[in-house]
Each structure stands twice: as C-alpha cells, then as structure tokens.
Amino acid sequence: MSEKVTISFSEEQEQLLEVAINFARDKSPIKTVRALIEDDLGYDGDIWQEMVDLGWLGVALPEEYGGIGLSLAEVVTLAEPMGRHLMATPFYAVTLTGQALLAGGTEAQKQEWLPKLASGTLGACAFYEPSGEWNLGAPDAVATRDGDSLRLSGSKCAVVNGAGAEVLIVSLLLEGAPALVLVEKGQIPDGALRREVSIDETRRTYGLSLDGITVPASQLLDPARTHEALKHIGKVGCLLLAADMCGAAQAALDYIVEYLNTRKQFDRLIGSYQALKHPTVDVLCAIESARSHLYYAAGEFDGPQGDMAVRMAKVAAQGALSFAGDRAIQFHGGFGFTYDCDAQLYRRRAIWGQSQFGDSAYHRQRLAAMLFDAS
C-alpha cells in the first residue's frame, strides 16, 4: 500500500500568495520585462525597495536576525508569482545568500549580515565554475592560508546579480576540503567581476576571478557546518527554481490559450482544432503535477523526504516549463522562433533553470540512487 501524501497550505501562505500575485502582475507586465533586458542594472530599484518594505527578504529568516521567522514554504508563495511574470529582481540571489549564511555562517557573521540582507542589502552566491560541475562539494577554486588571511584563486561563473552585491558567499577548497568564504564587495578588485551573456537576459549573471583576492580568515564560514550548509543551499536553490519555473510555465500556458482564442485560420479559431487543444491540455496537466510536487516539497522541506521531494519538484517544474515554452513557440509558427515572440522568454527561462543546481538528468540519477538505497 502506498504511503499517503499530504500537501499543506497555511493561512500565511494563502495571504502571501494573494499579495504576491497582485504585486507581480502590477509591477512586472511583459513590456517592463522586455525594457529591463536592455537596462544596465537589470531590475527596477524602486520596485525592489517596495519588496524590501513588504518584508519579503526576511520571510524565512529568524526574528533574532531581523526576519519574520516563517519558513521556505512561505517564500515559495512569493517566488511562484514572480516567475509567472518573469519579474526581474535580486530576490532569488539575496534569499539564497541569506539561507547560505543561516545554514553555515558563524554567529558573528549571521549577526552582522542577516539583518542587512533582510533590509535589502544585496548578496550573491558564487558556486559554479567553467567545468560545469553541479556537485557543490567539489569546487576547483582554492583558498590557501597565509597567516591570519586566506588567499583565493580560481574563477566562478553564473553569479546571479553579482554586480552591486555587498557580500558574496564563495565555495572553494581549503586544505583539500570544501569550504565557504564570505567575500565583501570592497575586497573584489576592479575588473574581477564581469557581465556574462546569458540565455535568459531577464537574469543578470557574472563571472568572477578570485585571483588576487585576500580575505581575513575570520570570513571563513563555520567549517563544522560546511557539509550541511552545502546540502541546505542545494535544496533551497532547487526549491526556489521549481517555484519560479512553475510560475513561468503557467504564464506560458496563459500565452498559448490567449493565442488559440484570437488567431484564426480558415475562418475558425485555431483553438478549435484538436491538434492544438490536446497538447494544450497536456501542458495544463504537466503544470498541475509540477505544482503538486512544488508545494509538497515546500511543506516537506525539513522532513525525512525533503531531499527527494525537492529534487522531484525541480525535475517536474523543468519538464513543465520546457514543454509549455516549446508548445508556445510551435503554435506561434514562424513568429514563435523570433525573439519578439514572448514564448521565447519562457523557453529561455526553462534552459536557464536547468543550468542552475542540476538539470533533470542529474537529479534523476541521484533520485534513482536514493530510491534504491531506501528499498
């Protein structure tokens, strides 16, 4: 007999979801999304400040560090509507930075930086490297002790919202073991952080050269907590991405349905043809399945099945968004293959989401191993 699965949804989540839906819809129409692609900063500073004033950056941070003291399940209800409107803000990067510090930082580091992040100070995480390795515990970048300092070397890529970040959490090897180091903006030399060309230009990513950066040894995150911190960071990243991609998949479906109900061929709305109706229903089913995985993973995040649930949620969300974006492009014909078609934005978001914290094949491999071990 299969085990009963419960998907919980609290009153706080319901309230946050309603506020986030209205906020994202009003602040991030598709014209604004496209305008910000051409903007140097990549997001609207005034809208970011409004999010800060709403307290969204501190939702999953303890009250003792300036947060609200809720859980990541509540953060999901904020991230999904943002994804639905492709909202360009540093929310993802700052939330991930806060969770990295919360899981792996020393008490002094948490006391100093978490209240700042909760109040809108920008933070970013530098985990990825040109080798393409998704295992956070196997970086190529290195830190070498030099008295009371650490000399860093190597390079990082795909640092989301790295420009303007006051603090970065960097993964590297220290004396042969994985470690996390806090690097402040003033410690990064001019030219070490450079803008990258990304498949999804609604996201800003940067490359970072660590060569020549030296930080005090006190900026090393708690070595005793590194393993658990890396595991937590991976789970948080997958959960936030799953929420973002579920929202974007729903937007792609809305875009499809609107087109099917307005475009005519042979004096008939194309939405009346079964060849288009059936795959549209398949998209809807994929999205509903992905959202079920998402909200189960959000509720089970700290539970015994949390790791598996989060991986499944990311796989399901990637599949739903990829399928929805692909169908949106195909249904729009030749126009769908141009960058002027909004379907392109959804398909590109799916590709970008796959590049962060592991693609579907990566997670399926690990899920298979986990399931076989469990049996």
mmCIF file of C-alpha atoms in Angstrom:
data_model
loop_
_atom_site.group_PDB
_atom_site.id
_atom_site.type_symbol
_atom_site.label_atom_id
_atom_site.label_comp_id
_atom_site.label_asym_id
_atom_site.label_seq_id
_atom_site.Cartn_x
_atom_site.Cartn_y
_atom_site.Cartn_z
ATOM 1 C CA MET A 1 0.000 0.000 0.000
ATOM 2 C CA SER A 2 1.372 3.442 -0.944
ATOM 3 C CA GLU A 3 2.006 5.990 1.772
ATOM 4 C CA LYS A 4 -0.489 8.849 1.993
ATOM 5 C CA VAL A 5 0.973 12.204 0.940
ATOM 6 C CA THR A 6 -0.375 15.455 2.391
ATOM 7 C CA ILE A 7 0.106 18.837 0.760
ATOM 8 C CA SER A 8 -0.383 21.564 3.352
ATOM 9 C CA PHE A 9 -1.171 25.214 2.649
ATOM 10 C CA SER A 10 -1.291 27.578 5.623
ATOM 11 C CA GLU A 11 -3.240 30.784 6.089
ATOM 12 C CA GLU A 12 0.026 32.753 5.962
ATOM 13 C CA GLN A 13 0.901 31.167 2.626
ATOM 14 C CA GLU A 14 -2.538 31.968 1.225
ATOM 15 C CA GLN A 15 -2.243 35.615 2.249
ATOM 16 C CA LEU A 16 1.281 35.973 0.910
ATOM 17 C CA LEU A 17 0.314 34.310 -2.369
ATOM 18 C CA GLU A 18 -2.570 36.721 -2.928
ATOM 19 C CA VAL A 19 -0.397 39.764 -2.221
ATOM 20 C CA ALA A 20 2.440 38.441 -4.404
ATOM 21 C CA ILE A 21 0.117 37.668 -7.330
ATOM 22 C CA ASN A 22 -1.245 41.217 -7.362
ATOM 23 C CA PHE A 23 2.172 42.788 -6.829
ATOM 24 C CA ALA A 24 3.925 40.836 -9.583
ATOM 25 C CA ARG A 25 1.062 41.383 -12.035
ATOM 26 C CA ASP A 26 1.028 45.145 -11.446
ATOM 27 C CA LYS A 27 4.798 45.705 -11.279
ATOM 28 C CA SER A 28 6.031 43.330 -13.960
ATOM 29 C CA PRO A 29 3.949 43.430 -17.156
ATOM 30 C CA ILE A 30 5.696 41.908 -20.141
ATOM 31 C CA LYS A 31 6.611 45.370 -21.526
ATOM 32 C CA THR A 32 8.512 46.103 -18.320
ATOM 33 C CA VAL A 33 10.245 42.724 -18.501
ATOM 34 C CA ARG A 34 11.485 43.449 -22.017
ATOM 35 C CA ALA A 35 12.534 47.003 -21.124
ATOM 36 C CA LEU A 36 14.645 45.737 -18.213
ATOM 37 C CA ILE A 37 16.505 43.357 -20.529
ATOM 38 C CA GLU A 38 18.126 46.461 -22.027
ATOM 39 C CA ASP A 39 18.712 48.098 -18.640
ATOM 40 C CA ASP A 40 22.249 48.055 -17.227
ATOM 41 C CA LEU A 41 21.087 47.154 -13.717
ATOM 42 C CA GLY A 42 18.514 44.615 -14.902
ATOM 43 C CA TYR A 43 15.850 45.482 -12.336
ATOM 44 C CA ASP A 44 13.876 48.459 -11.048
ATOM 45 C CA GLY A 45 15.365 49.840 -7.824
ATOM 46 C CA ASP A 46 12.078 51.398 -6.707
ATOM 47 C CA ILE A 47 10.201 48.115 -7.063
ATOM 48 C CA TRP A 48 12.988 46.349 -5.190
ATOM 49 C CA GLN A 49 12.606 48.831 -2.336
ATOM 50 C CA GLU A 50 8.861 48.147 -2.244
ATOM 51 C CA MET A 51 9.621 44.424 -1.828
ATOM 52 C CA VAL A 52 12.042 45.258 0.971
ATOM 53 C CA ASP A 53 9.389 47.396 2.687
ATOM 54 C CA LEU A 54 6.944 44.482 2.461
ATOM 55 C CA GLY A 55 9.431 42.398 4.441
ATOM 56 C CA TRP A 56 9.802 39.702 1.801
ATOM 57 C CA LEU A 57 13.583 39.417 2.184
ATOM 58 C CA GLY A 58 13.213 38.362 5.805
ATOM 59 C CA VAL A 59 10.324 35.926 5.468
ATOM 60 C CA ALA A 60 12.420 32.799 6.132
ATOM 61 C CA LEU A 61 14.958 34.422 8.466
ATOM 62 C CA PRO A 62 14.617 34.147 12.263
ATOM 63 C CA GLU A 63 13.291 37.154 14.151
ATOM 64 C CA GLU A 64 16.553 37.424 16.103
ATOM 65 C CA TYR A 65 18.302 38.328 12.831
ATOM 66 C CA GLY A 66 15.737 40.858 11.675
ATOM 67 C CA GLY A 67 13.485 38.402 9.851
ATOM 68 C CA ILE A 68 9.847 37.390 10.179
ATOM 69 C CA GLY A 69 10.514 33.829 11.302
ATOM 70 C CA LEU A 70 8.400 31.926 8.775
ATOM 71 C CA SER A 71 9.622 29.082 6.569
ATOM 72 C CA LEU A 72 10.718 28.495 2.993
ATOM 73 C CA ALA A 73 7.187 27.291 2.250
ATOM 74 C CA GLU A 74 6.096 30.922 2.545
ATOM 75 C CA VAL A 75 8.967 32.027 0.303
ATOM 76 C CA VAL A 76 7.644 29.667 -2.380
ATOM 77 C CA THR A 77 4.330 31.539 -2.427
ATOM 78 C CA LEU A 78 6.299 34.701 -3.267
ATOM 79 C CA ALA A 79 8.624 33.133 -5.825
ATOM 80 C CA GLU A 80 5.941 31.434 -7.925
ATOM 81 C CA PRO A 81 4.052 34.641 -8.892
ATOM 82 C CA MET A 82 7.383 36.348 -9.612
ATOM 83 C CA GLY A 83 8.206 33.537 -12.020
ATOM 84 C CA ARG A 84 4.789 33.829 -13.615
ATOM 85 C CA HIS A 85 5.577 37.432 -14.537
ATOM 86 C CA LEU A 86 9.312 36.904 -15.189
ATOM 87 C CA MET A 87 9.925 39.507 -12.513
ATOM 88 C CA ALA A 88 13.499 40.779 -12.604
ATOM 89 C CA THR A 89 14.731 41.417 -9.050
ATOM 90 C CA PRO A 90 17.616 40.174 -6.848
ATOM 91 C CA PHE A 91 15.099 38.241 -4.694
ATOM 92 C CA TYR A 92 16.459 34.827 -5.690
ATOM 93 C CA ALA A 93 20.107 35.795 -5.121
ATOM 94 C CA VAL A 94 19.524 37.555 -1.794
ATOM 95 C CA THR A 95 17.301 34.777 -0.434
ATOM 96 C CA LEU A 96 19.887 32.151 -1.353
ATOM 97 C CA THR A 97 22.673 34.201 0.244
ATOM 98 C CA GLY A 98 20.682 34.561 3.449
ATOM 99 C CA GLN A 99 19.985 30.846 3.616
ATOM 100 C CA ALA A 100 23.666 30.059 2.998
ATOM 101 C CA LEU A 101 24.674 32.270 5.911
ATOM 102 C CA LEU A 102 21.904 30.934 8.118
ATOM 103 C CA ALA A 103 22.977 27.338 7.491
ATOM 104 C CA GLY A 104 26.755 27.749 7.516
ATOM 105 C CA GLY A 105 27.759 31.097 8.980
ATOM 106 C CA THR A 106 29.307 31.750 12.344
ATOM 107 C CA GLU A 107 27.188 33.563 14.908
ATOM 108 C CA ALA A 108 29.154 36.776 14.345
ATOM 109 C CA GLN A 109 28.620 36.570 10.571
ATOM 110 C CA LYS A 110 24.906 35.944 10.982
ATOM 111 C CA GLN A 111 24.532 38.813 13.446
ATOM 112 C CA GLU A 112 26.303 41.166 11.044
ATOM 113 C CA TRP A 113 24.875 40.205 7.668
ATOM 114 C CA LEU A 114 21.423 38.650 8.043
ATOM 115 C CA PRO A 115 19.758 41.853 9.294
ATOM 116 C CA LYS A 116 21.360 43.698 6.389
ATOM 117 C CA LEU A 117 20.064 41.177 3.853
ATOM 118 C CA ALA A 118 16.596 41.322 5.414
ATOM 119 C CA SER A 119 16.646 45.099 4.957
ATOM 120 C CA GLY A 120 17.565 44.955 1.275
ATOM 121 C CA THR A 121 21.366 44.804 1.143
ATOM 122 C CA LEU A 122 22.322 42.826 -1.949
ATOM 123 C CA GLY A 123 24.064 39.474 -1.618
ATOM 124 C CA ALA A 124 25.056 36.805 -4.127
ATOM 125 C CA CYS A 125 26.445 33.261 -4.233
ATOM 126 C CA ALA A 126 29.400 32.114 -6.336
ATOM 127 C CA PHE A 127 29.219 28.334 -6.612
ATOM 128 C CA TYR A 128 29.518 27.462 -10.304
ATOM 129 C CA GLU A 129 32.706 27.084 -12.309
ATOM 130 C CA PRO A 130 33.608 26.721 -16.004
ATOM 131 C CA SER A 131 33.977 22.938 -15.534
ATOM 132 C CA GLY A 132 30.175 22.688 -15.272
ATOM 133 C CA GLU A 133 30.271 20.585 -12.083
ATOM 134 C CA TRP A 134 26.951 20.723 -10.192
ATOM 135 C CA ASN A 135 28.269 18.994 -7.076
ATOM 136 C CA LEU A 136 28.699 21.927 -4.696
ATOM 137 C CA GLY A 137 31.151 19.925 -2.623
ATOM 138 C CA ALA A 138 33.704 19.591 -5.439
ATOM 139 C CA PRO A 139 34.880 23.088 -6.394
ATOM 140 C CA ASP A 140 38.078 23.790 -8.329
ATOM 141 C CA ALA A 141 38.678 27.215 -6.756
ATOM 142 C CA VAL A 142 41.159 27.150 -3.889
ATOM 143 C CA ALA A 143 41.836 29.076 -0.682
ATOM 144 C CA THR A 144 45.321 28.977 0.837
ATOM 145 C CA ARG A 145 46.112 30.026 4.395
ATOM 146 C CA ASP A 146 48.603 32.857 4.725
ATOM 147 C CA GLY A 147 48.924 33.652 8.417
ATOM 148 C CA ASP A 148 45.600 35.117 9.503
ATOM 149 C CA SER A 149 44.447 35.533 5.906
ATOM 150 C CA LEU A 150 43.106 33.390 3.065
ATOM 151 C CA ARG A 151 44.435 33.825 -0.481
ATOM 152 C CA LEU A 152 41.840 32.864 -3.076
ATOM 153 C CA SER A 153 42.459 31.615 -6.610
ATOM 154 C CA GLY A 154 40.349 30.262 -9.435
ATOM 155 C CA SER A 155 37.236 31.522 -11.158
ATOM 156 C CA LYS A 156 33.461 31.370 -10.825
ATOM 157 C CA CYS A 157 30.688 31.818 -13.347
ATOM 158 C CA ALA A 158 26.906 32.332 -13.379
ATOM 159 C CA VAL A 159 26.970 34.532 -10.264
ATOM 160 C CA VAL A 160 23.372 35.768 -10.237
ATOM 161 C CA ASN A 161 23.070 39.522 -9.536
ATOM 162 C CA GLY A 162 26.754 39.652 -8.667
ATOM 163 C CA ALA A 163 27.127 43.324 -9.609
ATOM 164 C CA GLY A 164 26.184 45.543 -6.709
ATOM 165 C CA ALA A 165 26.249 42.704 -4.180
ATOM 166 C CA GLU A 166 27.758 43.878 -0.898
ATOM 167 C CA VAL A 167 28.636 40.313 0.101
ATOM 168 C CA LEU A 168 29.281 37.093 -1.824
ATOM 169 C CA ILE A 169 29.357 33.536 -0.489
ATOM 170 C CA VAL A 170 32.055 31.656 -2.408
ATOM 171 C CA SER A 171 32.657 27.902 -2.462
ATOM 172 C CA LEU A 172 36.235 26.607 -2.700
ATOM 173 C CA LEU A 173 38.688 24.023 -1.432
ATOM 174 C CA LEU A 174 40.636 24.744 1.731
ATOM 175 C CA GLU A 175 43.311 22.208 2.687
ATOM 176 C CA GLY A 176 41.637 19.622 0.470
ATOM 177 C CA ALA A 177 38.129 20.015 1.926
ATOM 178 C CA PRO A 178 35.165 22.080 0.660
ATOM 179 C CA ALA A 179 34.686 25.408 2.403
ATOM 180 C CA LEU A 180 32.585 28.542 2.145
ATOM 181 C CA VAL A 181 34.065 32.004 2.397
ATOM 182 C CA LEU A 182 32.397 35.371 2.768
ATOM 183 C CA VAL A 183 33.827 37.997 0.388
ATOM 184 C CA GLU A 184 32.851 41.631 0.750
ATOM 185 C CA LYS A 185 32.393 43.963 -2.195
ATOM 186 C CA GLY A 186 35.372 46.133 -1.238
ATOM 187 C CA GLN A 187 37.681 43.099 -1.330
ATOM 188 C CA ILE A 188 36.974 42.380 -5.004
ATOM 189 C CA PRO A 189 39.455 44.102 -7.366
ATOM 190 C CA ASP A 190 38.211 46.258 -10.229
ATOM 191 C CA GLY A 191 37.523 44.139 -13.288
ATOM 192 C CA ALA A 192 37.312 40.849 -11.359
ATOM 193 C CA LEU A 193 33.524 40.774 -11.809
ATOM 194 C CA ARG A 194 32.374 40.818 -15.430
ATOM 195 C CA ARG A 195 28.961 40.620 -17.085
ATOM 196 C CA GLU A 196 28.184 37.355 -18.871
ATOM 197 C CA VAL A 197 25.933 36.760 -21.864
ATOM 198 C CA SER A 198 23.124 34.525 -20.638
ATOM 199 C CA ILE A 199 20.484 32.501 -22.492
ATOM 200 C CA ASP A 200 17.950 34.309 -20.310
ATOM 201 C CA GLU A 201 18.728 38.016 -20.218
ATOM 202 C CA THR A 202 15.940 38.659 -17.710
ATOM 203 C CA ARG A 203 18.531 37.244 -15.275
ATOM 204 C CA ARG A 204 21.849 39.001 -14.729
ATOM 205 C CA THR A 205 24.829 36.692 -14.295
ATOM 206 C CA TYR A 206 28.506 37.483 -13.850
ATOM 207 C CA GLY A 207 31.854 35.775 -13.962
ATOM 208 C CA LEU A 208 34.217 36.282 -11.022
ATOM 209 C CA SER A 209 38.004 35.942 -10.988
ATOM 210 C CA LEU A 210 39.227 35.071 -7.484
ATOM 211 C CA ASP A 211 42.900 35.539 -8.312
ATOM 212 C CA GLY A 212 44.443 38.231 -6.147
ATOM 213 C CA ILE A 213 41.623 38.324 -3.588
ATOM 214 C CA THR A 214 42.746 38.017 0.031
ATOM 215 C CA VAL A 215 40.319 37.964 2.958
ATOM 216 C CA PRO A 216 40.759 37.593 6.735
ATOM 217 C CA ALA A 217 40.450 34.018 7.979
ATOM 218 C CA SER A 218 37.546 35.222 10.143
ATOM 219 C CA GLN A 219 35.457 35.410 6.947
ATOM 220 C CA LEU A 220 35.548 31.634 6.608
ATOM 221 C CA LEU A 221 32.100 30.233 7.346
ATOM 222 C CA ASP A 222 31.866 27.657 10.145
ATOM 223 C CA PRO A 223 33.922 24.639 8.887
ATOM 224 C CA ALA A 224 31.975 22.250 11.126
ATOM 225 C CA ARG A 225 28.778 23.150 9.291
ATOM 226 C CA THR A 226 30.039 23.230 5.705
ATOM 227 C CA HIS A 227 28.640 19.849 4.663
ATOM 228 C CA GLU A 228 25.158 20.544 5.997
ATOM 229 C CA ALA A 229 25.279 24.095 4.659
ATOM 230 C CA LEU A 230 26.061 22.905 1.111
ATOM 231 C CA LYS A 231 23.240 20.382 1.299
ATOM 232 C CA HIS A 232 20.846 23.069 2.533
ATOM 233 C CA ILE A 233 21.942 25.512 -0.181
ATOM 234 C CA GLY A 234 21.320 22.914 -2.891
ATOM 235 C CA LYS A 235 17.840 22.177 -1.568
ATOM 236 C CA VAL A 236 16.939 25.856 -1.270
ATOM 237 C CA GLY A 237 18.180 26.585 -4.786
ATOM 238 C CA CYS A 238 16.150 23.740 -6.273
ATOM 239 C CA LEU A 239 13.011 24.772 -4.376
ATOM 240 C CA LEU A 240 13.219 28.419 -5.437
ATOM 241 C CA LEU A 241 13.880 27.443 -9.042
ATOM 242 C CA ALA A 242 10.979 24.987 -9.028
ATOM 243 C CA ALA A 243 8.666 27.740 -7.793
ATOM 244 C CA ASP A 244 9.959 30.181 -10.405
ATOM 245 C CA MET A 245 9.570 27.668 -13.238
ATOM 246 C CA CYS A 246 6.070 26.596 -12.156
ATOM 247 C CA GLY A 247 5.020 30.231 -12.325
ATOM 248 C CA ALA A 248 6.651 30.753 -15.714
ATOM 249 C CA ALA A 249 5.010 27.586 -17.050
ATOM 250 C CA GLN A 250 1.580 28.934 -16.076
ATOM 251 C CA ALA A 251 2.395 32.180 -17.881
ATOM 252 C CA ALA A 252 3.384 30.223 -20.996
ATOM 253 C CA LEU A 253 0.076 28.349 -20.834
ATOM 254 C CA ASP A 254 -1.838 31.632 -20.499
ATOM 255 C CA TYR A 255 0.055 32.929 -23.537
ATOM 256 C CA ILE A 256 -0.888 29.807 -25.516
ATOM 257 C CA VAL A 257 -4.569 29.973 -24.576
ATOM 258 C CA GLU A 258 -4.806 33.673 -25.436
ATOM 259 C CA TYR A 259 -3.347 32.986 -28.881
ATOM 260 C CA LEU A 260 -5.586 29.977 -29.530
ATOM 261 C CA ASN A 261 -8.619 32.106 -28.735
ATOM 262 C CA THR A 262 -7.674 35.016 -31.018
ATOM 263 C CA ARG A 263 -5.820 33.578 -34.055
ATOM 264 C CA LYS A 264 -7.994 32.417 -36.939
ATOM 265 C CA GLN A 265 -7.291 30.176 -39.900
ATOM 266 C CA PHE A 266 -9.868 29.189 -42.500
ATOM 267 C CA ASP A 267 -12.380 31.376 -40.618
ATOM 268 C CA ARG A 268 -12.007 29.275 -37.462
ATOM 269 C CA LEU A 269 -10.221 29.986 -34.205
ATOM 270 C CA ILE A 270 -7.193 27.710 -34.161
ATOM 271 C CA GLY A 271 -8.076 26.732 -30.607
ATOM 272 C CA SER A 272 -10.952 24.705 -32.039
ATOM 273 C CA TYR A 273 -8.565 22.231 -33.677
ATOM 274 C CA GLN A 274 -7.885 19.063 -31.693
ATOM 275 C CA ALA A 275 -4.245 19.018 -32.808
ATOM 276 C CA LEU A 276 -3.766 22.169 -30.700
ATOM 277 C CA LYS A 277 -6.296 21.541 -27.940
ATOM 278 C CA HIS A 278 -4.861 18.190 -26.865
ATOM 279 C CA PRO A 279 -1.238 19.309 -26.318
ATOM 280 C CA THR A 280 -2.551 22.396 -24.514
ATOM 281 C CA VAL A 281 -4.358 20.127 -22.068
ATOM 282 C CA ASP A 282 -1.131 18.126 -21.713
ATOM 283 C CA VAL A 283 0.640 21.356 -20.747
ATOM 284 C CA LEU A 284 -2.018 22.066 -18.128
ATOM 285 C CA CYS A 285 -1.667 18.571 -16.660
ATOM 286 C CA ALA A 286 2.119 18.913 -16.511
ATOM 287 C CA ILE A 287 1.818 22.244 -14.680
ATOM 288 C CA GLU A 288 -0.682 20.896 -12.147
ATOM 289 C CA SER A 289 1.569 17.926 -11.479
ATOM 290 C CA ALA A 290 4.597 20.208 -11.064
ATOM 291 C CA ARG A 291 2.749 22.495 -8.635
ATOM 292 C CA SER A 292 1.722 19.474 -6.562
ATOM 293 C CA HIS A 293 5.371 18.437 -6.365
ATOM 294 C CA LEU A 294 6.348 22.024 -5.526
ATOM 295 C CA TYR A 295 4.002 22.527 -2.608
ATOM 296 C CA TYR A 296 4.633 19.068 -1.223
ATOM 297 C CA ALA A 297 8.370 19.773 -1.333
ATOM 298 C CA ALA A 298 7.817 23.135 0.363
ATOM 299 C CA GLY A 299 5.934 21.506 3.227
ATOM 300 C CA GLU A 300 8.297 18.539 3.498
ATOM 301 C CA PHE A 301 11.483 20.598 3.099
ATOM 302 C CA ASP A 302 12.881 19.824 6.564
ATOM 303 C CA GLY A 303 11.249 16.399 6.771
ATOM 304 C CA PRO A 304 12.724 12.959 6.097
ATOM 305 C CA GLN A 305 11.643 13.038 2.437
ATOM 306 C CA GLY A 306 12.693 16.647 1.877
ATOM 307 C CA ASP A 307 15.713 15.961 -0.294
ATOM 308 C CA MET A 308 13.832 13.638 -2.633
ATOM 309 C CA ALA A 309 10.781 15.895 -2.736
ATOM 310 C CA VAL A 310 12.793 18.973 -3.702
ATOM 311 C CA ARG A 311 14.648 17.130 -6.460
ATOM 312 C CA MET A 312 11.378 15.770 -7.832
ATOM 313 C CA ALA A 313 9.860 19.257 -7.737
ATOM 314 C CA LYS A 314 12.694 20.730 -9.779
ATOM 315 C CA VAL A 315 12.542 17.916 -12.346
ATOM 316 C CA ALA A 316 8.767 18.292 -12.702
ATOM 317 C CA ALA A 317 8.940 22.086 -12.984
ATOM 318 C CA GLN A 318 11.726 21.944 -15.583
ATOM 319 C CA GLY A 319 9.711 19.497 -17.644
ATOM 320 C CA ALA A 320 6.510 21.516 -17.426
ATOM 321 C CA LEU A 321 8.154 24.810 -18.380
ATOM 322 C CA SER A 322 10.218 23.285 -21.188
ATOM 323 C CA PHE A 323 7.101 21.651 -22.647
ATOM 324 C CA ALA A 324 4.954 24.776 -22.254
ATOM 325 C CA GLY A 325 7.604 27.048 -23.770
ATOM 326 C CA ASP A 326 8.200 24.650 -26.648
ATOM 327 C CA ARG A 327 4.479 24.383 -27.467
ATOM 328 C CA ALA A 328 4.092 28.162 -27.248
ATOM 329 C CA ILE A 329 6.865 28.587 -29.828
ATOM 330 C CA GLN A 330 5.486 25.898 -32.147
ATOM 331 C CA PHE A 331 1.904 27.198 -32.012
ATOM 332 C CA HIS A 332 3.028 30.699 -32.983
ATOM 333 C CA GLY A 333 4.620 29.358 -36.162
ATOM 334 C CA GLY A 334 7.443 31.351 -37.740
ATOM 335 C CA PHE A 335 6.884 34.284 -35.375
ATOM 336 C CA GLY A 336 7.459 31.952 -32.428
ATOM 337 C CA PHE A 337 11.078 31.446 -33.485
ATOM 338 C CA THR A 338 11.847 35.167 -33.273
ATOM 339 C CA TYR A 339 12.944 36.974 -30.120
ATOM 340 C CA ASP A 340 9.977 39.345 -30.468
ATOM 341 C CA CYS A 341 7.655 36.484 -29.507
ATOM 342 C CA ASP A 342 7.195 36.243 -25.742
ATOM 343 C CA ALA A 343 7.230 32.443 -25.995
ATOM 344 C CA GLN A 344 10.991 32.786 -26.389
ATOM 345 C CA LEU A 345 11.281 34.265 -22.904
ATOM 346 C CA TYR A 346 9.594 31.253 -21.310
ATOM 347 C CA ARG A 347 11.660 28.708 -23.220
ATOM 348 C CA ARG A 348 14.846 30.560 -22.313
ATOM 349 C CA ARG A 349 13.850 30.663 -18.656
ATOM 350 C CA ALA A 350 13.488 26.860 -18.786
ATOM 351 C CA ILE A 351 17.007 26.471 -20.207
ATOM 352 C CA TRP A 352 18.403 28.850 -17.587
ATOM 353 C CA GLY A 353 16.624 26.978 -14.803
ATOM 354 C CA GLN A 354 18.175 23.720 -15.974
ATOM 355 C CA SER A 355 21.630 25.272 -15.693
ATOM 356 C CA GLN A 356 21.215 26.061 -12.002
ATOM 357 C CA PHE A 357 21.676 23.372 -9.320
ATOM 358 C CA GLY A 358 21.498 20.494 -11.782
ATOM 359 C CA ASP A 359 19.377 19.529 -14.769
ATOM 360 C CA SER A 360 16.753 16.795 -14.857
ATOM 361 C CA ALA A 361 19.173 14.013 -15.786
ATOM 362 C CA TYR A 362 21.438 14.963 -12.874
ATOM 363 C CA HIS A 363 18.617 14.831 -10.342
ATOM 364 C CA ARG A 364 17.076 11.664 -11.770
ATOM 365 C CA GLN A 365 20.402 9.895 -11.329
ATOM 366 C CA ARG A 366 20.534 10.883 -7.690
ATOM 367 C CA LEU A 367 16.878 10.119 -7.121
ATOM 368 C CA ALA A 368 17.388 6.633 -8.533
ATOM 369 C CA ALA A 369 20.268 6.034 -6.148
ATOM 370 C CA MET A 370 18.265 7.364 -3.192
ATOM 371 C CA LEU A 371 15.223 5.263 -4.020
ATOM 372 C CA PHE A 372 17.228 2.081 -4.497
ATOM 373 C CA ASP A 373 19.053 2.704 -1.209
ATOM 374 C CA ALA A 374 15.734 3.265 0.539
ATOM 375 C CA SER A 375 14.373 -0.017 -0.756
#
